[in-house]
Short mmCIF file of C-alpha atoms in Angstrom, two decimals:
data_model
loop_
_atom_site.label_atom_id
_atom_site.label_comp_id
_atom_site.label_asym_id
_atom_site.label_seq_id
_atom_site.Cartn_x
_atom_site.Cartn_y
_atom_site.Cartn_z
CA UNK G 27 0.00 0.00 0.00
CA UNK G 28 1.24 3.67 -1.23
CA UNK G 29 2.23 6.03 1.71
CA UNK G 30 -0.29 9.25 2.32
CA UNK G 31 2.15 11.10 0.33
CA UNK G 32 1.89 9.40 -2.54
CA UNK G 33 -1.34 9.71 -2.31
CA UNK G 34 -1.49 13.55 -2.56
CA UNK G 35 0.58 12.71 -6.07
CA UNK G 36 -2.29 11.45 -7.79
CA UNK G 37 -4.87 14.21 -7.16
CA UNK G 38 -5.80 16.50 -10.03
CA UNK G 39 -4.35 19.73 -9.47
CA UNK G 40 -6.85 22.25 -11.22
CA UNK G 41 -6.04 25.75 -10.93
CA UNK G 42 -3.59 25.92 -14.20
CA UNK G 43 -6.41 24.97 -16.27
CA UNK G 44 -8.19 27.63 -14.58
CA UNK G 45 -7.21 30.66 -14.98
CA UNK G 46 -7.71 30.91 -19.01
CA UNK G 47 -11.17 29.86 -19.28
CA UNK G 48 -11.66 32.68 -16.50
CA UNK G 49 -10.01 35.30 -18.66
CA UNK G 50 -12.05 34.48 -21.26
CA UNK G 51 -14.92 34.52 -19.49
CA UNK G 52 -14.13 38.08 -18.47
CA UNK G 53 -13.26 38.93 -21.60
CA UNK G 54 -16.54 38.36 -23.10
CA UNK G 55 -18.46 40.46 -20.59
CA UNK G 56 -16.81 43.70 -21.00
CA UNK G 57 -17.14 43.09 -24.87
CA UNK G 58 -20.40 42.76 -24.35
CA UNK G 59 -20.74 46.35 -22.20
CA UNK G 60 -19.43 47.72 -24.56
CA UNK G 61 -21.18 46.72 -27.69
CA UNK G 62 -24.51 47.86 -25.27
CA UNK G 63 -22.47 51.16 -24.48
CA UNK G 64 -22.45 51.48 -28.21
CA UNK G 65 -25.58 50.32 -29.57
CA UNK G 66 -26.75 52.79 -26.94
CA UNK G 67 -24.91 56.02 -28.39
CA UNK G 68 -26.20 55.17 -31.68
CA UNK G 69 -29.68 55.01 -30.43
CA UNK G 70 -28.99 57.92 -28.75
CA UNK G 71 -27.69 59.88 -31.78
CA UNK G 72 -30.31 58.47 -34.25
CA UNK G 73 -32.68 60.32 -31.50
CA UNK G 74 -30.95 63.05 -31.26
CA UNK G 75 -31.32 63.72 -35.32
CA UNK G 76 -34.87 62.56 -35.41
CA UNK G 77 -36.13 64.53 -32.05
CA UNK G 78 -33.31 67.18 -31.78
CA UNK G 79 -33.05 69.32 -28.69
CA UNK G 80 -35.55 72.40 -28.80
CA UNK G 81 -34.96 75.26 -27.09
CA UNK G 82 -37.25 77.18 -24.57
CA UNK G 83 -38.08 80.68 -25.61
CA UNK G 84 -40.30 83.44 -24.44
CA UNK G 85 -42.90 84.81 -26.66
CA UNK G 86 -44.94 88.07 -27.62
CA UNK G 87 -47.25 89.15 -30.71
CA UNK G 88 -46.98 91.29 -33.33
CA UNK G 89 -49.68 94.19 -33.19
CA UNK G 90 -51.18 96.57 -35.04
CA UNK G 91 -50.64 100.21 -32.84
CA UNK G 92 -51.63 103.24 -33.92
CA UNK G 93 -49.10 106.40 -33.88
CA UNK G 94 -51.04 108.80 -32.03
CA UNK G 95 -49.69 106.92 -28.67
CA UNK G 96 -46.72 109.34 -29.05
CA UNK G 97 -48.52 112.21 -28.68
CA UNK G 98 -51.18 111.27 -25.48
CA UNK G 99 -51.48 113.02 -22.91
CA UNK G 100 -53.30 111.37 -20.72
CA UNK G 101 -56.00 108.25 -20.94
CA UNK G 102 -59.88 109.08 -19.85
CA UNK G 103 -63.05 106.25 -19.87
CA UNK G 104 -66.03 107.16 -20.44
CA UNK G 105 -69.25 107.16 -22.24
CA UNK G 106 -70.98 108.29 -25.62
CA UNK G 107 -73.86 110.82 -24.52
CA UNK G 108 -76.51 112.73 -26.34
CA UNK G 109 -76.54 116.10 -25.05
CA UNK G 110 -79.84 116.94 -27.02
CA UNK G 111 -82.63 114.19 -26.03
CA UNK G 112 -85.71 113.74 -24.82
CA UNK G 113 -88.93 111.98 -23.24
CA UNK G 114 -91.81 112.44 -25.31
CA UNK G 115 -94.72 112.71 -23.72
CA UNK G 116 -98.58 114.28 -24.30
CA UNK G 117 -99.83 117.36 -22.03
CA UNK G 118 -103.25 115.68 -22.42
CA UNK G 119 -104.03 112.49 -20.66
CA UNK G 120 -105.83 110.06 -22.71
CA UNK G 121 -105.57 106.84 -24.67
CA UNK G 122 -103.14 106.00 -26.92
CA UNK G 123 -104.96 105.48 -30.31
CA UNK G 124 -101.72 105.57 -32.91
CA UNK G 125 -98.41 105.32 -32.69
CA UNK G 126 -96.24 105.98 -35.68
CA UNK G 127 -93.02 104.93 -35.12
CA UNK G 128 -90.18 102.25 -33.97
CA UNK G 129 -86.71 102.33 -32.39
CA UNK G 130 -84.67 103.25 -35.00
CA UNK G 131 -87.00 105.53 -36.74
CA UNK G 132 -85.61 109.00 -38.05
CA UNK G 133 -88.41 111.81 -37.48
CA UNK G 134 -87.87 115.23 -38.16
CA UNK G 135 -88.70 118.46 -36.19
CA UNK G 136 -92.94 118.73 -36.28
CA UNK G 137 -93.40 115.36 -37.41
CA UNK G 138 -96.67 113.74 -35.79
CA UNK G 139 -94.94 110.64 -33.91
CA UNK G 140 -98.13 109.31 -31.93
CA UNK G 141 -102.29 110.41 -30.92
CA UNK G 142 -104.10 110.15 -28.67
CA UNK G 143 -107.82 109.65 -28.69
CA UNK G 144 -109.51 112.90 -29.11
CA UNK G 145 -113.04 112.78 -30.40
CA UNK G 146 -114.44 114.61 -27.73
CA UNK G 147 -111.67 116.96 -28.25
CA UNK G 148 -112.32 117.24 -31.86
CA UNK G 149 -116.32 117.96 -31.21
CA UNK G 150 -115.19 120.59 -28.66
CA UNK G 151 -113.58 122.40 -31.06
CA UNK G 152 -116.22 122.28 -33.96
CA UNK G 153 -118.62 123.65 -31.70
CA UNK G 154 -116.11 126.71 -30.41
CA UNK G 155 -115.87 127.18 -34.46
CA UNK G 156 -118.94 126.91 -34.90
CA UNK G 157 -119.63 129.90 -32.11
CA UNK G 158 -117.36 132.36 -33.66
CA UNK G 159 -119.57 131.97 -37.05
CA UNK G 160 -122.97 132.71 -34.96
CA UNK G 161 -120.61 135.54 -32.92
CA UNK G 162 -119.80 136.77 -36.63
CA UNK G 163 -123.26 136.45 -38.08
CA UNK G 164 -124.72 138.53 -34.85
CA UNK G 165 -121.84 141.32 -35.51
CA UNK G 166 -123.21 141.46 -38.43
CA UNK G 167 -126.49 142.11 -37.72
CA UNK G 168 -125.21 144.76 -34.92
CA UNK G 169 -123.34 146.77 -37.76
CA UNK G 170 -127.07 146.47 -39.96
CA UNK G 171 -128.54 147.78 -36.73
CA UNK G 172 -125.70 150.57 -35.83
CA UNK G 173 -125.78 151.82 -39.65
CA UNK G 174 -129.81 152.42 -39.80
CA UNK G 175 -129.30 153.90 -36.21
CA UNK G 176 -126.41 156.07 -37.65
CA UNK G 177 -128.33 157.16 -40.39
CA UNK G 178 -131.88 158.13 -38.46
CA UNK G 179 -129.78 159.83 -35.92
CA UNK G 180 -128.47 162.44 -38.83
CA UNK G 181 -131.84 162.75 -40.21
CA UNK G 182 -133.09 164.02 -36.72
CA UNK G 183 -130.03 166.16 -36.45
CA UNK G 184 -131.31 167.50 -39.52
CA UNK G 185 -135.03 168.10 -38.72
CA UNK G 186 -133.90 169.07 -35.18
CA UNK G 187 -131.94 172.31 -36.83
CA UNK G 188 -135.28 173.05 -39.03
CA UNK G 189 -137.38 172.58 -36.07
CA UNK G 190 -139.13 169.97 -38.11
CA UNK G 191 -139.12 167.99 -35.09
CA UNK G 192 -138.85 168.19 -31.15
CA UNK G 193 -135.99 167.69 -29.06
CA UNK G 194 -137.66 164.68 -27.44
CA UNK G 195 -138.06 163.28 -30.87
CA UNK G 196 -134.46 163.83 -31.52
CA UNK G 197 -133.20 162.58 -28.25
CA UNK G 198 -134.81 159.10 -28.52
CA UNK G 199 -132.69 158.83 -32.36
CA UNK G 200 -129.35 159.68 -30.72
CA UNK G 201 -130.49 156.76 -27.71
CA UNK G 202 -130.83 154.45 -30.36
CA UNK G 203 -127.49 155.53 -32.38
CA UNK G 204 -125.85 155.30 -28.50
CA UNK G 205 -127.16 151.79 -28.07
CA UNK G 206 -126.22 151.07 -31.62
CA UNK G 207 -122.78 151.16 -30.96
CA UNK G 208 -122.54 149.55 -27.84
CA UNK G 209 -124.54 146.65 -29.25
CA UNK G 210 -121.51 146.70 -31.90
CA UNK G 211 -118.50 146.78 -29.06
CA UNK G 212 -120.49 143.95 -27.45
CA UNK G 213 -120.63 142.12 -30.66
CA UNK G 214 -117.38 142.47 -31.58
CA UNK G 215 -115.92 141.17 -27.86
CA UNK G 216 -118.40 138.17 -28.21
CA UNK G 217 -116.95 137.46 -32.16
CA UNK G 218 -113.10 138.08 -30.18
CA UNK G 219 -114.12 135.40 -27.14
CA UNK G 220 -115.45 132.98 -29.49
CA UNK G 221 -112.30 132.88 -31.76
CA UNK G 222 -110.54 132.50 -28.25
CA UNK G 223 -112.11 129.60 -27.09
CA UNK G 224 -111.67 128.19 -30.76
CA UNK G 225 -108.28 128.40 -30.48
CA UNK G 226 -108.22 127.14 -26.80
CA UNK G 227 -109.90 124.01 -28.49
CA UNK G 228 -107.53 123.83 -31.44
CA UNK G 229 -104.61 124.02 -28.57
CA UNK G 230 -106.68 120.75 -26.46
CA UNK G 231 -107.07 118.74 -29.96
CA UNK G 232 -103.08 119.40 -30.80
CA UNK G 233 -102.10 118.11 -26.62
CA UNK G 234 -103.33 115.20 -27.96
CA UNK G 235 -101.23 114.96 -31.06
CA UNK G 236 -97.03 114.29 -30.20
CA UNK G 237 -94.92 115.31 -32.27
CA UNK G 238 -91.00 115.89 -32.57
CA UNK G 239 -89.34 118.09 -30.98
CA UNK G 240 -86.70 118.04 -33.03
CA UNK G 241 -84.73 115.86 -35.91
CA UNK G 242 -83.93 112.78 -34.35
CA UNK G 243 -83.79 109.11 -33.94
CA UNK G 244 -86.41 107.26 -31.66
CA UNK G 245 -84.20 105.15 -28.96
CA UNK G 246 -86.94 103.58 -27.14
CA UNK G 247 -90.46 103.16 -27.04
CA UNK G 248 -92.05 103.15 -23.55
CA UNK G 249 -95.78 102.42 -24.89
CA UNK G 250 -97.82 101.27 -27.31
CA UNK G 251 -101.30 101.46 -28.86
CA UNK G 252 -104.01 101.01 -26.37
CA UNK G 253 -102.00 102.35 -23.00
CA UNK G 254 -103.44 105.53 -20.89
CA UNK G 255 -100.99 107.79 -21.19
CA UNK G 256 -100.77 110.12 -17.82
CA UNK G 257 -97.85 112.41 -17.92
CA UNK G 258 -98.64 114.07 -15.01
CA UNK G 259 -98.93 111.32 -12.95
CA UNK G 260 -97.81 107.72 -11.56
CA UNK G 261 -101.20 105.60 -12.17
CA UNK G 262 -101.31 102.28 -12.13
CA UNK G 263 -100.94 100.28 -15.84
CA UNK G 264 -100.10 104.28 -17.15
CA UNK G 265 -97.58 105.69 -19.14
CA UNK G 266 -95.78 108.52 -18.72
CA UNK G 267 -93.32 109.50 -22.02
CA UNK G 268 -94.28 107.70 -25.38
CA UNK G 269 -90.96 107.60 -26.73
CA UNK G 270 -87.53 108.80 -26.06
CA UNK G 271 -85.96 111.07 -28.66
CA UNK G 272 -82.02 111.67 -29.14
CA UNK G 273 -79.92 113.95 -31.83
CA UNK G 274 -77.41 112.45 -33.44
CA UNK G 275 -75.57 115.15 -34.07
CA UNK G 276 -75.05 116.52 -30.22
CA UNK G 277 -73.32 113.16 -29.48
CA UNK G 278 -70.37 113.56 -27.14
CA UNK G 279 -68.09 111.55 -24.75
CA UNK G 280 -68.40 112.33 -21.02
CA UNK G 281 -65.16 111.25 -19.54
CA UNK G 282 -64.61 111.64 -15.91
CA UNK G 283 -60.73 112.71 -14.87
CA UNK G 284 -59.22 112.48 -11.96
CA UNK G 285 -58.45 116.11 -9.71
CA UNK G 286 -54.44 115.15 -10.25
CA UNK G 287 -54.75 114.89 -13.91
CA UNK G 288 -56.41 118.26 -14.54
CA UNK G 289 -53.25 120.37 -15.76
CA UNK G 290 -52.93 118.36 -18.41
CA UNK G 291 -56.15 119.22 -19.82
CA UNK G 292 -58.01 122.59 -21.26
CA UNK G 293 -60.54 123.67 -23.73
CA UNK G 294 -60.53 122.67 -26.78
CA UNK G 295 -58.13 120.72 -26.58
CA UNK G 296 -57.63 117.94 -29.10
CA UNK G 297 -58.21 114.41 -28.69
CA UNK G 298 -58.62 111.12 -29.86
CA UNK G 299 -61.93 108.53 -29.45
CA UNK G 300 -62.04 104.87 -29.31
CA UNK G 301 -65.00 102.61 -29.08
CA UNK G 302 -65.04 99.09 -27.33
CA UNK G 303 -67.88 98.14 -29.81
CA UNK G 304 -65.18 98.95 -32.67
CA UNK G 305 -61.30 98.80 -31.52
CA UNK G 306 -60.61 99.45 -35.05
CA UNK G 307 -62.16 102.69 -34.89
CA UNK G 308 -60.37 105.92 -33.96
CA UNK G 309 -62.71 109.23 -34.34
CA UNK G 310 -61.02 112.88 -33.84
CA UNK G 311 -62.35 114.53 -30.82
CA UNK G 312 -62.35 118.09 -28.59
CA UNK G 313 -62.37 118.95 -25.28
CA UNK G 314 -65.95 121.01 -25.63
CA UNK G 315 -66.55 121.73 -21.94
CA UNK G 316 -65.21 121.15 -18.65
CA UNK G 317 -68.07 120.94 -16.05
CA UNK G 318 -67.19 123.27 -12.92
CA UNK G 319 -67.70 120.89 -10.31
CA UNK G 320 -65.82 118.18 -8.58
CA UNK G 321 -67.39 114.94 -7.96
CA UNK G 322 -66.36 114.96 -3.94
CA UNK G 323 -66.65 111.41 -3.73
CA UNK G 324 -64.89 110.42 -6.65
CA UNK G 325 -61.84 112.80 -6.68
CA UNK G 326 -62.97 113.45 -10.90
CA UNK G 327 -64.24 116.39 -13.40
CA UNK G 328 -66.70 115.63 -15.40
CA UNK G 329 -64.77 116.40 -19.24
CA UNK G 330 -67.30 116.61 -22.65
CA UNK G 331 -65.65 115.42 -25.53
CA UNK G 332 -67.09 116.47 -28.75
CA UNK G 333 -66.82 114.24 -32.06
CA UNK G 334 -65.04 116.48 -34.68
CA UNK G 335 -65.53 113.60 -37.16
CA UNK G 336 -68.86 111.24 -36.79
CA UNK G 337 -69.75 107.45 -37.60
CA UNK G 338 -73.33 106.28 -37.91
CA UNK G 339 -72.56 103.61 -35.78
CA UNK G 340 -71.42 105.90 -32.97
CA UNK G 341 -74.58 105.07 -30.58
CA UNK G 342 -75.73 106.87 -26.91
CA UNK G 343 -74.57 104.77 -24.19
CA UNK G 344 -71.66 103.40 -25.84
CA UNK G 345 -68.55 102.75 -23.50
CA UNK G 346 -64.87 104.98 -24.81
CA UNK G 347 -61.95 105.72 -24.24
CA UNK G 348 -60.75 109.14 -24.89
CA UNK G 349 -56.85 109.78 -25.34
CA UNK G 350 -56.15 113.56 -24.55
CA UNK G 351 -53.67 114.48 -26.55
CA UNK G 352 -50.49 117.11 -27.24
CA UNK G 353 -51.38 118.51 -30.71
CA UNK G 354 -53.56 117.08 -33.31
CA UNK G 355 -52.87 113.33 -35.12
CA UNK G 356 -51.49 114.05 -38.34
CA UNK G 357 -53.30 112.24 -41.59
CA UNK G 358 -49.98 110.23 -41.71
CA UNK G 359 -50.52 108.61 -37.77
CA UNK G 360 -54.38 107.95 -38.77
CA UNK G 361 -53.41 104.51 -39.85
CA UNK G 362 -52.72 101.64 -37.07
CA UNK G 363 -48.94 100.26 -38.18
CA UNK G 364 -47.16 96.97 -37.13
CA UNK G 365 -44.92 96.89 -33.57
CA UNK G 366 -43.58 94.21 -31.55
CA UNK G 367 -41.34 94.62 -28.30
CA UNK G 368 -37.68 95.79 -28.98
CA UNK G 369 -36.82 92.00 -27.43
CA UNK G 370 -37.81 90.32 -30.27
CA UNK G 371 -35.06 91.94 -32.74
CA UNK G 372 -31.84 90.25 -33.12
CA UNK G 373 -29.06 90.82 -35.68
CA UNK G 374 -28.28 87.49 -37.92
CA UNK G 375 -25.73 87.93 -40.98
CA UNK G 376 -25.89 91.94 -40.81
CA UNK G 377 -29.09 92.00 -41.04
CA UNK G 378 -31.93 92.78 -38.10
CA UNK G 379 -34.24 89.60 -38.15
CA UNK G 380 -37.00 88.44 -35.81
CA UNK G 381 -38.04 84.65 -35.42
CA UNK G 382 -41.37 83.77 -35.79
CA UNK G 383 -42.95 80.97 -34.12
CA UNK G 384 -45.05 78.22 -36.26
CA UNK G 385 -45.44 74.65 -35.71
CA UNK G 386 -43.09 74.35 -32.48
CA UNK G 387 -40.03 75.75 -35.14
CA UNK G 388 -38.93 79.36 -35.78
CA UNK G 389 -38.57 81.28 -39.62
CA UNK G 390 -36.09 84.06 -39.89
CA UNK G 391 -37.56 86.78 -40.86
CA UNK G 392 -36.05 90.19 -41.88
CA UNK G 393 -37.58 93.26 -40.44
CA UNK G 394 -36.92 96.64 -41.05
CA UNK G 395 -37.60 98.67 -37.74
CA UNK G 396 -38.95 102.46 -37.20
CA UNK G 397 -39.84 104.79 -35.13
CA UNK G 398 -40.62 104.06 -31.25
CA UNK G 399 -44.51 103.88 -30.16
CA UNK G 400 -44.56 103.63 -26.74
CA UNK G 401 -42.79 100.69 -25.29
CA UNK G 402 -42.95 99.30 -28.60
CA UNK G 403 -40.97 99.30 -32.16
CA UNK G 404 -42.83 99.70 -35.68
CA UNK G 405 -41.45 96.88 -37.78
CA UNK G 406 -42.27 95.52 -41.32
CA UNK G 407 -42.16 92.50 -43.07
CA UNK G 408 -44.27 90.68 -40.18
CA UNK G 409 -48.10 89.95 -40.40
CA UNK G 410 -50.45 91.50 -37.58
CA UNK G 411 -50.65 88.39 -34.59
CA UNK G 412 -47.24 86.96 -35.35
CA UNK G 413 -45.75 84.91 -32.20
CA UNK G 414 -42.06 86.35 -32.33
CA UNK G 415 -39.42 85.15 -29.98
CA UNK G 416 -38.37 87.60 -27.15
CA UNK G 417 -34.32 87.87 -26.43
CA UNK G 418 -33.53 84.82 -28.69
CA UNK G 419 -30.31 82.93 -28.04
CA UNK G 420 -27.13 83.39 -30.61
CA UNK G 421 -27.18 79.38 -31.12
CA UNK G 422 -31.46 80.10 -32.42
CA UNK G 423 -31.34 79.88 -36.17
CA UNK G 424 -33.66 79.38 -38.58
CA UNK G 425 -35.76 76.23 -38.59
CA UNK G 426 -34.77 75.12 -34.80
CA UNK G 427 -37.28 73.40 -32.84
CA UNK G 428 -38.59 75.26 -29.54
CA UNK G 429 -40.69 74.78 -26.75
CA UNK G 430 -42.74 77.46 -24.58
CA UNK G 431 -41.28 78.50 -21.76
CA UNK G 432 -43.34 78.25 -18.62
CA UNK G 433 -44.82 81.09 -17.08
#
């Protein structure tokens, strides 16, 4: 039998054969990292060139401005107001029989807008007519009467001085001529108070006629046919005014303005209206009047603007804006012109360029800037509503991808 140490002799020793299979082993793992590594990058670039990087940019609009900004003043709300209007209303009371108009409609001054029911009226006023032709008639017959008294009373003066007849005789002729002519006075008064109450009856048929007071347009209209009109009073299921009446031409803006602001403004003074209803609108204005009170509550002055130049669709009630300004808008500033915020410009090849956003990518654009408005800068070669980008980057060019920027 072998000895223990021989033994040990014929074990398998393996760690020689080790050690290259575990290099190669090791070998294969990092190649594999790697080739991941690089798969990776490619992936990573192919992204990169299909969904490049965009960059986050501020925005603002191009808008149309209008030059007259350079030469305000100050800024005033207010409202259009017709300075000339009224409530139309009978001075009878009665029922309404006919109206003639609508909102809307034009009348002129004397133009029969509405009646009332007046019959009774009417037959009042044929019989006051119809005294002053019996009052007529009965002068008349007093004249007849004075002239044959005039007449017999000469005669008798006559015979009187032949002493054809007595004095008695006489006396009763001269009596008769007196009476005569006081029949005729009376007549006359009576024909006088029966043309009077005529016309009092003529004045009671026309109360119940309404008519304008002056050229205007009808703005509302408070009753219609069939309602008791009582001016004079606050009846139950009455009217008071008809219609309501407003000229046209005496519209003006009442702006108030606040006690600080009231150096800045005077008399005549030019200035410049815009409508909410119609932004696009600018009208030329002047300070008409300046009312010579202080509203104590409210710190203001009550300031009427008058329209120099008018639009039909200027309207009472309408809300403005009145810009006071310096010295009148010249016909060159009339015009609204394009301006975006001096941010937006940027200087690319020499030239001064602004990049408008479409799509989620900027286009170049050349611009050709002008004259300051405000905070802004006139520019051409944009459209009105443009998204430009505000303080873009040197590395921005045209065609690069962006993304809002959080506000």
């Amino acid at each position: 039998m072998a000895a223990p140490d021989d033994l040990s002799k014929l074990s398998i020793d393996r760690s020689a054969k080790a050690t290259p299979s575990g290099a190669r082993r090791k070998g294969a793992r990092w190649l594999k990292i790697a080739l991941v590594i690089l798969i990776a990058l490619g992936v990573a670039f192919a992204a990169m060139r299909v969904f490049p990087r965009r960059t986050t940019v501020r925005t603002a609009s191009v808008s149309l401005v209008y030059p007259s900004q350079n030469y305000t003043l100050l800024n005033a709300t207010g409202y259009v107001v017709a300075q000339r209007k009224a409530a139309i209303s009978s001075k009878a009371t009665g029922r309404l029989e006919w109206l003639g108009v609508l909102e809307g409609s034009q009348v002129r001054k004397g133009q029969l807008i509405a009646r009332l029911e007046n019959g009774d009226v009417s037959a009042a006023l044929g019989q006051a007519e119809a005294n002053v032709e019996v009052a007529q008639a009965n002068q008349e017959q007093a004249g007849a009467e004075l002239a044959d008294a005039r007449a017999a009373y000469r005669r008798s003066s006559e015979l009187l001085a032949q002493r054809f007849i007595s004095p008695a005789t006489h006396d009763a002729a001269q009596a008769r001529y007196n009476k005569a002519q006081a029949t005729m006075v009376a007549m006359r008064a009576g024909v006088a108070a029966a043309r009077a109450n005529a016309q009092a009856a003529r004045v009671a048929l026309g109360q119940t006629m309404i008519r304008a007071p002056f050229d205007g347009v009808i703005l509302t209209k408070n009753a219609n046919e069939g309602d008791n009109i009582t001016p004079f009073s606050s009846a139950a299921e009455s009217k008071g005014a008809v219609v309501t009446l407003a000229d046209m031409d005496t519209l003006e803006v009442e702006a108030d303005v606040s006690e600080s602001n009231l150096a800045r403004i005077h008399a005549l003074q030019p200035a410049e209206i815009a409508l909410d209803a119609f932004p696009e609108l600018r009208l030329a204005g002047v300070v008409s009047r300046m009312v010579p009170t202080l509203d104590r509550s409210k710190a203001t002055l009550l300031v009427k603007v008058r329209f120099v130049e008018r639009d039909r669709r200027v309207l009472p009630d309408m809300s403005a804006k009145v810009a006071f300004l310096s010295h009148a808008v010249p016909p060159a500033d009339r015009k609204p012109v394009l301006a975006l915020r001096p941010a937006a410009l940027a200087r690319r090849d020499g030239e001064q360029v602004a990049f408008v956003l479409k799509d989620g990518k900027v286009r170049r654009a050349r611009v050709t800037p002008g004259r300051k408005i405000g905070e802004l800068v006139e520019v051409s070669g944009l459209a009105a509503g443009d998204k430009v980008v505000l303080d873009p980057p040197d590395s921005l060019d045209d065609g690069a991808p962006v993304k809002l920027a959080k506000e």
